[in-house]
PDB file of C-alpha atoms and ligand atoms in Angstrom:
ATOM      1  CA  UNK A   1       0.000   0.000   0.000  1.00  0.00           C
ATOM      2  CA  UNK A   2       2.948   2.322   0.545  1.00  0.00           C
ATOM      3  CA  UNK A   3       3.578   2.841  -3.160  1.00  0.00           C
ATOM      4  CA  UNK A   4      -0.052   3.523  -3.865  1.00  0.00           C
ATOM      5  CA  UNK A   5      -0.133   6.205  -1.190  1.00  0.00           C
ATOM      6  CA  UNK A   6       2.905   7.826  -2.811  1.00  0.00           C
ATOM      7  CA  UNK A   7       1.061   7.965  -6.122  1.00  0.00           C
ATOM      8  CA  UNK A   8      -1.916   9.591  -4.407  1.00  0.00           C
ATOM      9  CA  UNK A   9       0.271  12.122  -2.634  1.00  0.00           C
ATOM     10  CA  UNK A  10       1.956  13.002  -5.916  1.00  0.00           C
ATOM     11  CA  UNK A  11      -1.416  13.467  -7.568  1.00  0.00           C
ATOM     12  CA  UNK A  12      -2.545  15.799  -4.786  1.00  0.00           C
ATOM     13  CA  UNK A  13       0.711  17.794  -4.953  1.00  0.00           C
ATOM     14  CA  UNK A  14       0.461  18.075  -8.731  1.00  0.00           C
ATOM     15  CA  UNK A  15      -3.081  19.418  -8.660  1.00  0.00           C
ATOM     16  CA  UNK A  16      -2.456  21.774  -5.762  1.00  0.00           C
ATOM     17  CA  UNK A  17       0.580  23.455  -7.281  1.00  0.00           C
ATOM     18  CA  UNK A  18      -0.351  24.104 -10.857  1.00  0.00           C
ATOM     19  CA  UNK A  19      -3.862  23.159 -11.801  1.00  0.00           C
ATOM     20  CA  UNK A  20      -5.035  23.487 -15.385  1.00  0.00           C
ATOM     21  CA  UNK A  21      -8.543  23.743 -13.942  1.00  0.00           C
ATOM     22  CA  UNK A  22      -7.725  27.057 -12.270  1.00  0.00           C
ATOM     23  CA  UNK A  23      -9.147  29.593 -14.713  1.00  0.00           C
ATOM     24  CA  UNK A  24     -12.294  31.493 -15.585  1.00  0.00           C
ATOM     25  CA  UNK A  25     -15.071  30.100 -17.751  1.00  0.00           C
ATOM     26  CA  UNK A  26     -16.822  32.117 -20.385  1.00  0.00           C
ATOM     27  CA  UNK A  27     -20.608  31.935 -20.107  1.00  0.00           C
ATOM     28  CA  UNK A  28     -20.740  29.915 -16.897  1.00  0.00           C
ATOM     29  CA  UNK A  29     -24.259  28.937 -15.884  1.00  0.00           C
ATOM     30  CA  UNK A  30     -23.404  28.767 -12.195  1.00  0.00           C
ATOM     31  CA  UNK A  31     -20.878  30.498 -10.009  1.00  0.00           C
ATOM     32  CA  UNK A  32     -20.685  29.592  -6.336  1.00  0.00           C
ATOM     33  CA  UNK A  33     -18.350  30.631  -3.549  1.00  0.00           C
ATOM     34  CA  UNK A  34     -17.134  28.075  -1.021  1.00  0.00           C
ATOM     35  CA  UNK A  35     -15.440  29.059   2.213  1.00  0.00           C
ATOM     36  CA  UNK A  36     -13.830  27.041   4.974  1.00  0.00           C
ATOM     37  CA  UNK A  37     -13.109  29.442   7.858  1.00  0.00           C
ATOM     38  CA  UNK A  38     -11.321  26.724   9.864  1.00  0.00           C
ATOM     39  CA  UNK A  39      -8.414  26.810   7.462  1.00  0.00           C
ATOM     40  CA  UNK A  40      -8.973  29.958   5.399  1.00  0.00           C
ATOM     41  CA  UNK A  41      -9.707  28.069   2.188  1.00  0.00           C
ATOM     42  CA  UNK A  42     -11.741  29.961  -0.380  1.00  0.00           C
ATOM     43  CA  UNK A  43     -12.836  28.763  -3.789  1.00  0.00           C
ATOM     44  CA  UNK A  44     -15.123  30.001  -6.529  1.00  0.00           C
ATOM     45  CA  UNK A  45     -16.564  27.233  -8.687  1.00  0.00           C
ATOM     46  CA  UNK A  46     -17.875  27.912 -12.157  1.00  0.00           C
ATOM     47  CA  UNK A  47     -20.018  25.384 -14.008  1.00  0.00           C
ATOM     48  CA  UNK A  48     -21.243  25.289 -17.568  1.00  0.00           C
ATOM     49  CA  UNK A  49     -24.057  22.895 -18.424  1.00  0.00           C
ATOM     50  CA  UNK A  50     -25.046  21.585 -21.814  1.00  0.00           C
ATOM     51  CA  UNK A  51     -28.532  20.238 -21.260  1.00  0.00           C
ATOM     52  CA  UNK A  52     -28.071  17.681 -18.524  1.00  0.00           C
ATOM     53  CA  UNK A  53     -24.297  17.306 -18.999  1.00  0.00           C
ATOM     54  CA  UNK A  54     -21.600  19.141 -17.061  1.00  0.00           C
ATOM     55  CA  UNK A  55     -19.817  20.487 -20.097  1.00  0.00           C
ATOM     56  CA  UNK A  56     -17.143  22.484 -18.328  1.00  0.00           C
ATOM     57  CA  UNK A  57     -16.061  23.467 -14.856  1.00  0.00           C
ATOM     58  CA  UNK A  58     -13.265  25.631 -13.462  1.00  0.00           C
ATOM     59  CA  UNK A  59     -12.233  27.283 -10.204  1.00  0.00           C
ATOM     60  CA  UNK A  60     -10.344  30.143  -8.680  1.00  0.00           C
ATOM     61  CA  UNK A  61      -9.273  30.684  -5.130  1.00  0.00           C
ATOM     62  CA  UNK A  62      -6.652  30.068  -2.528  1.00  0.00           C
ATOM     63  CA  UNK A  63      -6.037  27.872   0.470  1.00  0.00           C
ATOM     64  CA  UNK A  64      -4.164  24.803   1.595  1.00  0.00           C
ATOM     65  CA  UNK A  65      -2.898  22.119  -0.793  1.00  0.00           C
ATOM     66  CA  UNK A  66      -5.693  19.716   0.159  1.00  0.00           C
ATOM     67  CA  UNK A  67      -8.520  22.154  -0.591  1.00  0.00           C
ATOM     68  CA  UNK A  68      -7.032  23.270  -3.905  1.00  0.00           C
ATOM     69  CA  UNK A  69      -6.167  19.756  -5.067  1.00  0.00           C
ATOM     70  CA  UNK A  70      -9.542  18.391  -4.002  1.00  0.00           C
ATOM     71  CA  UNK A  71     -11.274  21.078  -6.081  1.00  0.00           C
ATOM     72  CA  UNK A  72      -9.145  20.410  -9.144  1.00  0.00           C
ATOM     73  CA  UNK A  73      -9.482  16.624  -8.976  1.00  0.00           C
ATOM     74  CA  UNK A  74     -13.223  16.959  -8.441  1.00  0.00           C
ATOM     75  CA  UNK A  75     -13.449  18.979 -11.642  1.00  0.00           C
ATOM     76  CA  UNK A  76     -11.587  16.266 -13.570  1.00  0.00           C
ATOM     77  CA  UNK A  77     -13.906  13.639 -12.119  1.00  0.00           C
ATOM     78  CA  UNK A  78     -17.232  15.399 -12.755  1.00  0.00           C
ATOM     79  CA  UNK A  79     -16.597  16.973 -16.154  1.00  0.00           C
ATOM     80  CA  UNK A  80     -18.608  15.209 -18.865  1.00  0.00           C
ATOM     81  CA  UNK A  81     -20.935  13.539 -16.362  1.00  0.00           C
ATOM     82  CA  UNK A  82     -24.684  14.108 -16.187  1.00  0.00           C
ATOM     83  CA  UNK A  83     -26.071  16.060 -13.250  1.00  0.00           C
ATOM     84  CA  UNK A  84     -27.519  12.841 -11.804  1.00  0.00           C
ATOM     85  CA  UNK A  85     -24.207  10.972 -12.146  1.00  0.00           C
ATOM     86  CA  UNK A  86     -22.384  13.891 -10.572  1.00  0.00           C
ATOM     87  CA  UNK A  87     -24.750  13.936  -7.607  1.00  0.00           C
ATOM     88  CA  UNK A  88     -24.105  10.242  -7.037  1.00  0.00           C
ATOM     89  CA  UNK A  89     -20.314  10.735  -7.186  1.00  0.00           C
ATOM     90  CA  UNK A  90     -20.454  13.715  -4.822  1.00  0.00           C
ATOM     91  CA  UNK A  91     -22.559  11.711  -2.362  1.00  0.00           C
ATOM     92  CA  UNK A  92     -20.078   8.821  -2.497  1.00  0.00           C
ATOM     93  CA  UNK A  93     -17.086  11.128  -1.971  1.00  0.00           C
ATOM     94  CA  UNK A  94     -18.678  12.700   1.105  1.00  0.00           C
ATOM     95  CA  UNK A  95     -19.522   9.235   2.452  1.00  0.00           C
ATOM     96  CA  UNK A  96     -15.951   8.064   1.857  1.00  0.00           C
ATOM     97  CA  UNK A  97     -14.503  11.039   3.755  1.00  0.00           C
ATOM     98  CA  UNK A  98     -16.968  10.535   6.601  1.00  0.00           C
ATOM     99  CA  UNK A  99     -16.121   6.818   6.567  1.00  0.00           C
ATOM    100  CA  UNK A 100     -19.750   5.883   5.912  1.00  0.00           C
ATOM    101  CA  UNK A 101     -18.849   3.673   2.949  1.00  0.00           C
ATOM    102  CA  UNK A 102     -15.982   1.381   2.071  1.00  0.00           C
ATOM    103  CA  UNK A 103     -17.827  -0.336  -0.788  1.00  0.00           C
ATOM    104  CA  UNK A 104     -15.154  -0.882  -3.457  1.00  0.00           C
ATOM    105  CA  UNK A 105     -17.580  -0.692  -6.391  1.00  0.00           C
ATOM    106  CA  UNK A 106     -18.974   2.612  -5.155  1.00  0.00           C
ATOM    107  CA  UNK A 107     -15.510   4.025  -4.529  1.00  0.00           C
ATOM    108  CA  UNK A 108     -14.440   3.177  -8.108  1.00  0.00           C
ATOM    109  CA  UNK A 109     -16.876   5.809  -9.347  1.00  0.00           C
ATOM    110  CA  UNK A 110     -14.684   8.433  -7.697  1.00  0.00           C
ATOM    111  CA  UNK A 111     -11.830   7.852 -10.171  1.00  0.00           C
ATOM    112  CA  UNK A 112      -8.794   9.939  -9.045  1.00  0.00           C
ATOM    113  CA  UNK A 113     -10.748  11.482  -6.177  1.00  0.00           C
ATOM    114  CA  UNK A 114     -10.200   8.237  -4.291  1.00  0.00           C
ATOM    115  CA  UNK A 115      -6.741   9.732  -3.570  1.00  0.00           C
ATOM    116  CA  UNK A 116      -8.376  11.540  -0.636  1.00  0.00           C
ATOM    117  CA  UNK A 117      -9.469   8.370   1.112  1.00  0.00           C
ATOM    118  CA  UNK A 118      -6.907   8.724   3.902  1.00  0.00           C
ATOM    119  CA  UNK A 119      -8.073  12.251   4.705  1.00  0.00           C
ATOM    120  CA  UNK A 120     -10.844  10.580   6.672  1.00  0.00           C
ATOM    121  CA  UNK A 121      -8.156   9.811   9.264  1.00  0.00           C
ATOM    122  CA  UNK A 122      -7.142  13.482   9.542  1.00  0.00           C
ATOM    123  CA  UNK A 123     -10.056  15.332  11.175  1.00  0.00           C
ATOM    124  CA  UNK A 124      -8.412  18.743  10.764  1.00  0.00           C
ATOM    125  CA  UNK A 125      -8.254  18.280   6.980  1.00  0.00           C
ATOM    126  CA  UNK A 126     -11.721  16.845   6.390  1.00  0.00           C
ATOM    127  CA  UNK A 127     -13.351  20.253   5.835  1.00  0.00           C
ATOM    128  CA  UNK A 128     -10.573  21.196   3.411  1.00  0.00           C
ATOM    129  CA  UNK A 129     -11.181  18.060   1.341  1.00  0.00           C
ATOM    130  CA  UNK A 130     -14.967  18.488   1.387  1.00  0.00           C
ATOM    131  CA  UNK A 131     -15.134  22.206   0.569  1.00  0.00           C
ATOM    132  CA  UNK A 132     -15.433  21.901  -3.221  1.00  0.00           C
ATOM    133  CA  UNK A 133     -17.777  18.918  -2.958  1.00  0.00           C
ATOM    134  CA  UNK A 134     -20.215  20.730  -0.694  1.00  0.00           C
ATOM    135  CA  UNK A 135     -20.019  23.723  -3.026  1.00  0.00           C
ATOM    136  CA  UNK A 136     -20.876  21.677  -6.136  1.00  0.00           C
ATOM    137  CA  UNK A 137     -23.618  19.924  -4.176  1.00  0.00           C
ATOM    138  CA  UNK A 138     -25.231  23.323  -3.675  1.00  0.00           C
ATOM    139  CA  UNK A 139     -25.062  24.033  -7.413  1.00  0.00           C
ATOM    140  CA  UNK A 140     -26.392  20.624  -8.456  1.00  0.00           C
ATOM    141  CA  UNK A 141     -29.329  20.829  -6.071  1.00  0.00           C
ATOM    142  CA  UNK A 142     -30.186  24.289  -7.355  1.00  0.00           C
ATOM    143  CA  UNK A 143     -30.175  22.946 -10.900  1.00  0.00           C
ATOM    144  CA  UNK A 144     -32.883  20.424 -10.100  1.00  0.00           C
ATOM    145  CA  UNK A 145     -35.447  23.105  -9.294  1.00  0.00           C
TER     146      UNK A 145
HETATM  147 ZN1   ZN B   1      -7.514  23.830   4.152  1.00  0.00          ZN
END
């Protein structure tokens, strides 16, 4: 398991330092601010829908490596998915972090976001890892109405 954890750490470092998802979208349908006062993390998520599909997503903001990487990896994971699929993935990610699920088949849906699995053992970092996911949850629930 040691090697696998190294791969995950590298992935998180890569996304936190220089994310290609950190930019502005033209014609975003949704723009939502997420804030984690415990750590000072702040992100702005922008989402562009094409019918029911998440066509594009991007973010801006600042904060710790975990919050920034979690946002960027979430964008990679959810882009191209339908709103319903995205909701399911977001729910699974939150359950993984809260240690409410360890179902391997469910966790596979998370793709690279599974890299944050061990965050569930670091209570101080949980809110950092969840920030973007709670923010997109707010957008996706709004969309339904
Ligand atoms: Zn943080």
